[in-house]
Amino acid sequence: DVKVTQSSRYLVKRTGEKVFLECVQDMDHENMFWYRQDPGLGLRLIYFSYDVKMKEKGDIPEGYSVSREKKERFSLILESASTNQTSMYLCASSFPLYGYTFGSGTRLTVV
Amino acid sequence: AQSVSQHNHHVILSEAASLELGCNYSYGGTVNLFWYVQYPGQHLQLLLKYFSGDPLVKGIKGFEAEFIKSKFSFNLRKPSVQWSDTAEYFCAVNAQNGNKLVFGAGTILRVKS
């Protein structure tokens, strides 16, 4: 089974801090994704990457950046955390015709 | 741009009742379709997927979904729900020539025992 591992389950950060969320997958998938999940809004795509050092903006990229230096690792960066970025963050990886596998999520609270 | 609409945000059913959760998408091209489930405190899991072929797709735990191309719909069904089906259900779509998976807002199902 594909495993997508997110380094932290819960995080509490202060407004203005730079925040790093890490995600690692173990199946050599080319595509990796970062979503945020909010009640009543479903999952919204922040950024995705289809290869090392390649990235594309999703639907809500403002206030975020990403880094993919190695195929298995995809990091989400909040440059200056704000309270409206309090959310559940989900990482996923995919392979064509296989579907998407999600990590267990990081619940970030910005105070 | 693709979008996905789930008809109900909250559904409450008694055990043994039948379930149908609506999902419609907007995209003119060929699509892949998915239903995911998130049980309380757990991560998203794939229930079933449709890529091509028979439009009636069977998934895990007795769930099935039917793709009706003319209606741009992919409704999820289960003949008899159990208390353990209490969860949030997400419909998702991606274009067959694309990478992005677009989700609906989710439907929270509560099954009363």
PDB file of N, CA, C and O in Angstrom, chain A residues 9 31 33 35 37 39-43 45 48 50 57-59 90 97-104, chain B residues 9 32 34 36 38 41-46 49 51 88 90 94 98-106:
ATOM      1  N   ARG A   9       0.792  15.859  13.255  1.00  0.00           N
ATOM      2  CA  ARG A   9      -0.663  15.709  13.273  1.00  0.00           C
ATOM      3  C   ARG A   9      -1.342  17.005  13.735  1.00  0.00           C
ATOM      4  O   ARG A   9      -2.383  17.390  13.211  1.00  0.00           O
ATOM      5  N   ASN A  31       3.154  12.732  -9.064  1.00  0.00           N
ATOM      6  CA  ASN A  31       2.271  13.843  -8.696  1.00  0.00           C
ATOM      7  C   ASN A  31       2.062  13.919  -7.186  1.00  0.00           C
ATOM      8  O   ASN A  31       1.762  12.903  -6.546  1.00  0.00           O
ATOM      9  N   PHE A  33       0.292  16.688  -4.042  1.00  0.00           N
ATOM     10  CA  PHE A  33      -0.698  17.751  -3.904  1.00  0.00           C
ATOM     11  C   PHE A  33      -0.781  18.215  -2.450  1.00  0.00           C
ATOM     12  O   PHE A  33      -0.606  17.419  -1.526  1.00  0.00           O
ATOM     13  N   TYR A  35      -3.756  20.130  -0.156  1.00  0.00           N
ATOM     14  CA  TYR A  35      -5.111  20.647  -0.041  1.00  0.00           C
ATOM     15  C   TYR A  35      -5.304  21.195   1.369  1.00  0.00           C
ATOM     16  O   TYR A  35      -4.658  20.768   2.310  1.00  0.00           O
ATOM     17  N   GLN A  37      -8.621  21.576   4.068  1.00  0.00           N
ATOM     18  CA  GLN A  37      -9.991  21.107   4.269  1.00  0.00           C
ATOM     19  C   GLN A  37     -10.663  21.963   5.322  1.00  0.00           C
ATOM     20  O   GLN A  37     -10.174  22.068   6.451  1.00  0.00           O
ATOM     21  N   PRO A  39     -14.664  23.017   6.997  1.00  0.00           N
ATOM     22  CA  PRO A  39     -16.073  22.581   7.044  1.00  0.00           C
ATOM     23  C   PRO A  39     -16.930  23.343   6.040  1.00  0.00           C
ATOM     24  O   PRO A  39     -16.881  24.572   5.950  1.00  0.00           O
ATOM     25  N   GLY A  40     -17.721  22.597   5.297  1.00  0.00           N
ATOM     26  CA  GLY A  40     -18.630  23.200   4.336  1.00  0.00           C
ATOM     27  C   GLY A  40     -17.994  23.621   3.030  1.00  0.00           C
ATOM     28  O   GLY A  40     -18.691  24.025   2.102  1.00  0.00           O
ATOM     29  N   LEU A  41     -16.680  23.532   2.942  1.00  0.00           N
ATOM     30  CA  LEU A  41     -15.972  23.931   1.717  1.00  0.00           C
ATOM     31  C   LEU A  41     -15.282  22.756   1.045  1.00  0.00           C
ATOM     32  O   LEU A  41     -14.740  22.907  -0.053  1.00  0.00           O
ATOM     33  N   GLY A  42     -15.275  21.608   1.677  1.00  0.00           N
ATOM     34  CA  GLY A  42     -14.598  20.454   1.105  1.00  0.00           C
ATOM     35  C   GLY A  42     -13.094  20.643   1.109  1.00  0.00           C
ATOM     36  O   GLY A  42     -12.528  21.305   1.971  1.00  0.00           O
ATOM     37  N   LEU A  43     -12.446  20.060   0.132  1.00  0.00           N
ATOM     38  CA  LEU A  43     -11.000  20.174  -0.011  1.00  0.00           C
ATOM     39  C   LEU A  43     -10.702  21.133  -1.154  1.00  0.00           C
ATOM     40  O   LEU A  43     -11.248  20.989  -2.253  1.00  0.00           O
ATOM     41  N   LEU A  45      -7.604  22.888  -3.476  1.00  0.00           N
ATOM     42  CA  LEU A  45      -6.232  22.635  -3.876  1.00  0.00           C
ATOM     43  C   LEU A  45      -5.399  23.900  -3.718  1.00  0.00           C
ATOM     44  O   LEU A  45      -5.737  24.942  -4.271  1.00  0.00           O
ATOM     45  N   PHE A  48       0.166  21.965  -6.477  1.00  0.00           N
ATOM     46  CA  PHE A  48       0.550  20.601  -6.792  1.00  0.00           C
ATOM     47  C   PHE A  48       1.854  20.588  -7.564  1.00  0.00           C
ATOM     48  O   PHE A  48       2.309  21.617  -8.083  1.00  0.00           O
ATOM     49  N   TYR A  50       4.127  18.013 -10.333  1.00  0.00           N
ATOM     50  CA  TYR A  50       4.106  16.822 -11.180  1.00  0.00           C
ATOM     51  C   TYR A  50       5.512  16.291 -11.453  1.00  0.00           C
ATOM     52  O   TYR A  50       5.703  15.362 -12.222  1.00  0.00           O
ATOM     53  N   LYS A  57       0.260  26.320  -9.325  1.00  0.00           N
ATOM     54  CA  LYS A  57      -0.714  26.842  -8.380  1.00  0.00           C
ATOM     55  C   LYS A  57      -2.040  26.121  -8.524  1.00  0.00           C
ATOM     56  O   LYS A  57      -2.463  25.784  -9.626  1.00  0.00           O
ATOM     57  N   GLY A  58      -2.664  25.916  -7.383  1.00  0.00           N
ATOM     58  CA  GLY A  58      -4.012  25.373  -7.378  1.00  0.00           C
ATOM     59  C   GLY A  58      -5.024  26.496  -7.346  1.00  0.00           C
ATOM     60  O   GLY A  58      -4.803  27.563  -7.922  1.00  0.00           O
ATOM     61  N   ASP A  59      -6.107  26.280  -6.632  1.00  0.00           N
ATOM     62  CA  ASP A  59      -7.184  27.258  -6.606  1.00  0.00           C
ATOM     63  C   ASP A  59      -6.993  28.348  -5.561  1.00  0.00           C
ATOM     64  O   ASP A  59      -7.535  29.441  -5.695  1.00  0.00           O
ATOM     65  N   LEU A  90      -4.051  18.654   4.027  1.00  0.00           N
ATOM     66  CA  LEU A  90      -3.924  17.279   3.555  1.00  0.00           C
ATOM     67  C   LEU A  90      -2.968  17.222   2.377  1.00  0.00           C
ATOM     68  O   LEU A  90      -3.074  17.994   1.436  1.00  0.00           O
ATOM     69  N   LEU A  97      -4.219   6.473 -13.334  1.00  0.00           N
ATOM     70  CA  LEU A  97      -5.160   5.354 -13.271  1.00  0.00           C
ATOM     71  C   LEU A  97      -5.167   4.640 -11.925  1.00  0.00           C
ATOM     72  O   LEU A  97      -5.836   3.639 -11.759  1.00  0.00           O
ATOM     73  N   TYR A  98      -4.438   5.152 -10.972  1.00  0.00           N
ATOM     74  CA  TYR A  98      -4.429   4.523  -9.659  1.00  0.00           C
ATOM     75  C   TYR A  98      -5.311   5.265  -8.687  1.00  0.00           C
ATOM     76  O   TYR A  98      -5.934   4.690  -7.821  1.00  0.00           O
ATOM     77  N   GLY A  99      -5.368   6.542  -8.822  1.00  0.00           N
ATOM     78  CA  GLY A  99      -6.115   7.334  -7.861  1.00  0.00           C
ATOM     79  C   GLY A  99      -5.160   8.067  -6.946  1.00  0.00           C
ATOM     80  O   GLY A  99      -3.947   8.039  -7.129  1.00  0.00           O
ATOM     81  N   TYR A 100      -5.726   8.691  -5.962  1.00  0.00           N
ATOM     82  CA  TYR A 100      -4.980   9.530  -5.053  1.00  0.00           C
ATOM     83  C   TYR A 100      -4.940   8.878  -3.687  1.00  0.00           C
ATOM     84  O   TYR A 100      -5.940   8.338  -3.222  1.00  0.00           O
ATOM     85  N   THR A 101      -3.803   8.980  -3.026  1.00  0.00           N
ATOM     86  CA  THR A 101      -3.681   8.503  -1.657  1.00  0.00           C
ATOM     87  C   THR A 101      -3.375   9.697  -0.776  1.00  0.00           C
ATOM     88  O   THR A 101      -2.478  10.485  -1.091  1.00  0.00           O
ATOM     89  N   PHE A 102      -4.111   9.806   0.320  1.00  0.00           N
ATOM     90  CA  PHE A 102      -3.995  10.956   1.199  1.00  0.00           C
ATOM     91  C   PHE A 102      -3.251  10.606   2.480  1.00  0.00           C
ATOM     92  O   PHE A 102      -3.340   9.490   2.988  1.00  0.00           O
ATOM     93  N   GLY A 103      -2.553  11.590   3.010  1.00  0.00           N
ATOM     94  CA  GLY A 103      -1.990  11.478   4.342  1.00  0.00           C
ATOM     95  C   GLY A 103      -3.068  11.706   5.385  1.00  0.00           C
ATOM     96  O   GLY A 103      -4.228  12.014   5.059  1.00  0.00           O
ATOM     97  N   SER A 104      -2.699  11.566   6.628  1.00  0.00           N
ATOM     98  CA  SER A 104      -3.676  11.666   7.717  1.00  0.00           C
ATOM     99  C   SER A 104      -3.980  13.109   8.114  1.00  0.00           C
ATOM    100  O   SER A 104      -4.875  13.349   8.910  1.00  0.00           O
TER     101      SER A 104
ATOM    102  N   HIS B   9     -25.558  18.838   2.408  1.00  0.00           N
ATOM    103  CA  HIS B   9     -24.394  18.923   3.280  1.00  0.00           C
ATOM    104  C   HIS B   9     -24.535  18.011   4.493  1.00  0.00           C
ATOM    105  O   HIS B   9     -23.543  17.487   4.998  1.00  0.00           O
ATOM    106  N   ASN B  32     -12.412  11.363 -14.866  1.00  0.00           N
ATOM    107  CA  ASN B  32     -12.354  10.278 -13.885  1.00  0.00           C
ATOM    108  C   ASN B  32     -13.135  10.745 -12.666  1.00  0.00           C
ATOM    109  O   ASN B  32     -13.071  11.917 -12.287  1.00  0.00           O
ATOM    110  N   PHE B  34     -14.545   9.955  -8.542  1.00  0.00           N
ATOM    111  CA  PHE B  34     -14.164   9.290  -7.302  1.00  0.00           C
ATOM    112  C   PHE B  34     -15.176   9.632  -6.200  1.00  0.00           C
ATOM    113  O   PHE B  34     -15.765  10.719  -6.192  1.00  0.00           O
ATOM    114  N   TYR B  36     -14.745   9.552  -1.990  1.00  0.00           N
ATOM    115  CA  TYR B  36     -13.896   9.317  -0.835  1.00  0.00           C
ATOM    116  C   TYR B  36     -14.754   9.400   0.420  1.00  0.00           C
ATOM    117  O   TYR B  36     -15.760  10.112   0.466  1.00  0.00           O
ATOM    118  N   GLN B  38     -14.424   9.907   4.789  1.00  0.00           N
ATOM    119  CA  GLN B  38     -13.574  10.264   5.928  1.00  0.00           C
ATOM    120  C   GLN B  38     -14.342   9.952   7.201  1.00  0.00           C
ATOM    121  O   GLN B  38     -15.301  10.665   7.548  1.00  0.00           O
ATOM    122  N   GLY B  41     -12.109  11.339  12.737  1.00  0.00           N
ATOM    123  CA  GLY B  41     -10.738  11.229  13.222  1.00  0.00           C
ATOM    124  C   GLY B  41      -9.794  10.461  12.313  1.00  0.00           C
ATOM    125  O   GLY B  41      -8.641  10.221  12.693  1.00  0.00           O
ATOM    126  N   GLN B  42     -10.260  10.075  11.142  1.00  0.00           N
ATOM    127  CA  GLN B  42      -9.409   9.294  10.237  1.00  0.00           C
ATOM    128  C   GLN B  42      -9.120  10.049   8.950  1.00  0.00           C
ATOM    129  O   GLN B  42      -9.708  11.082   8.676  1.00  0.00           O
ATOM    130  N   HIS B  43      -8.196   9.501   8.155  1.00  0.00           N
ATOM    131  CA  HIS B  43      -7.849  10.182   6.916  1.00  0.00           C
ATOM    132  C   HIS B  43      -8.802   9.763   5.798  1.00  0.00           C
ATOM    133  O   HIS B  43      -9.576   8.823   5.940  1.00  0.00           O
ATOM    134  N   LEU B  44      -8.755  10.477   4.718  1.00  0.00           N
ATOM    135  CA  LEU B  44      -9.586  10.187   3.551  1.00  0.00           C
ATOM    136  C   LEU B  44      -9.244   8.821   2.969  1.00  0.00           C
ATOM    137  O   LEU B  44      -8.073   8.483   2.798  1.00  0.00           O
ATOM    138  N   GLN B  45     -10.291   8.076   2.649  1.00  0.00           N
ATOM    139  CA  GLN B  45     -10.090   6.760   2.029  1.00  0.00           C
ATOM    140  C   GLN B  45     -10.913   6.691   0.762  1.00  0.00           C
ATOM    141  O   GLN B  45     -12.026   7.216   0.706  1.00  0.00           O
ATOM    142  N   LEU B  46     -10.383   5.989  -0.226  1.00  0.00           N
ATOM    143  CA  LEU B  46     -11.098   5.835  -1.478  1.00  0.00           C
ATOM    144  C   LEU B  46     -12.208   4.802  -1.319  1.00  0.00           C
ATOM    145  O   LEU B  46     -11.962   3.672  -0.899  1.00  0.00           O
ATOM    146  N   LYS B  49     -14.069   4.288  -7.605  1.00  0.00           N
ATOM    147  CA  LYS B  49     -13.623   5.186  -8.678  1.00  0.00           C
ATOM    148  C   LYS B  49     -14.167   4.693 -10.002  1.00  0.00           C
ATOM    149  O   LYS B  49     -14.440   3.493 -10.177  1.00  0.00           O
ATOM    150  N   PHE B  51     -13.196   5.115 -14.110  1.00  0.00           N
ATOM    151  CA  PHE B  51     -12.329   5.638 -15.170  1.00  0.00           C
ATOM    152  C   PHE B  51     -12.962   5.430 -16.541  1.00  0.00           C
ATOM    153  O   PHE B  51     -12.925   6.315 -17.395  1.00  0.00           O
ATOM    154  N   GLU B  88     -18.029  11.565   6.678  1.00  0.00           N
ATOM    155  CA  GLU B  88     -18.203  12.584   5.658  1.00  0.00           C
ATOM    156  C   GLU B  88     -17.784  11.997   4.316  1.00  0.00           C
ATOM    157  O   GLU B  88     -16.749  11.320   4.219  1.00  0.00           O
ATOM    158  N   PHE B  90     -17.069  12.571   0.176  1.00  0.00           N
ATOM    159  CA  PHE B  90     -16.653  13.574  -0.793  1.00  0.00           C
ATOM    160  C   PHE B  90     -16.668  12.977  -2.193  1.00  0.00           C
ATOM    161  O   PHE B  90     -16.087  11.905  -2.424  1.00  0.00           O
ATOM    162  N   ASN B  94     -11.501  14.439 -11.778  1.00  0.00           N
ATOM    163  CA  ASN B  94     -10.400  15.065 -12.502  1.00  0.00           C
ATOM    164  C   ASN B  94     -10.537  14.773 -13.984  1.00  0.00           C
ATOM    165  O   ASN B  94     -11.092  13.752 -14.390  1.00  0.00           O
ATOM    166  N   GLY B  98      -5.694  15.572 -17.164  1.00  0.00           N
ATOM    167  CA  GLY B  98      -5.191  16.536 -16.191  1.00  0.00           C
ATOM    168  C   GLY B  98      -4.735  15.862 -14.915  1.00  0.00           C
ATOM    169  O   GLY B  98      -4.916  14.658 -14.721  1.00  0.00           O
ATOM    170  N   ASN B  99      -4.121  16.650 -14.051  1.00  0.00           N
ATOM    171  CA  ASN B  99      -3.623  16.137 -12.787  1.00  0.00           C
ATOM    172  C   ASN B  99      -4.475  16.524 -11.594  1.00  0.00           C
ATOM    173  O   ASN B  99      -4.441  15.874 -10.566  1.00  0.00           O
ATOM    174  N   LYS B 100      -5.190  17.603 -11.702  1.00  0.00           N
ATOM    175  CA  LYS B 100      -5.879  18.162 -10.542  1.00  0.00           C
ATOM    176  C   LYS B 100      -7.134  17.385 -10.211  1.00  0.00           C
ATOM    177  O   LYS B 100      -7.943  17.082 -11.076  1.00  0.00           O
ATOM    178  N   LEU B 101      -7.317  17.103  -8.933  1.00  0.00           N
ATOM    179  CA  LEU B 101      -8.527  16.466  -8.430  1.00  0.00           C
ATOM    180  C   LEU B 101      -9.353  17.538  -7.734  1.00  0.00           C
ATOM    181  O   LEU B 101      -8.873  18.178  -6.795  1.00  0.00           O
ATOM    182  N   VAL B 102     -10.567  17.744  -8.218  1.00  0.00           N
ATOM    183  CA  VAL B 102     -11.441  18.784  -7.676  1.00  0.00           C
ATOM    184  C   VAL B 102     -12.520  18.123  -6.831  1.00  0.00           C
ATOM    185  O   VAL B 102     -13.184  17.185  -7.292  1.00  0.00           O
ATOM    186  N   PHE B 103     -12.713  18.620  -5.620  1.00  0.00           N
ATOM    187  CA  PHE B 103     -13.645  18.020  -4.666  1.00  0.00           C
ATOM    188  C   PHE B 103     -14.929  18.826  -4.531  1.00  0.00           C
ATOM    189  O   PHE B 103     -14.931  20.054  -4.676  1.00  0.00           O
ATOM    190  N   GLY B 104     -15.990  18.117  -4.192  1.00  0.00           N
ATOM    191  CA  GLY B 104     -17.200  18.777  -3.735  1.00  0.00           C
ATOM    192  C   GLY B 104     -17.041  19.186  -2.285  1.00  0.00           C
ATOM    193  O   GLY B 104     -16.040  18.884  -1.636  1.00  0.00           O
ATOM    194  N   ALA B 105     -18.052  19.869  -1.767  1.00  0.00           N
ATOM    195  CA  ALA B 105     -17.983  20.404  -0.404  1.00  0.00           C
ATOM    196  C   ALA B 105     -18.167  19.334   0.670  1.00  0.00           C
ATOM    197  O   ALA B 105     -17.929  19.594   1.842  1.00  0.00           O
ATOM    198  N   GLY B 106     -18.594  18.145   0.265  1.00  0.00           N
ATOM    199  CA  GLY B 106     -18.745  17.068   1.237  1.00  0.00           C
ATOM    200  C   GLY B 106     -20.166  16.929   1.739  1.00  0.00           C
ATOM    201  O   GLY B 106     -20.919  17.912   1.795  1.00  0.00           O
TER     202      GLY B 106
END
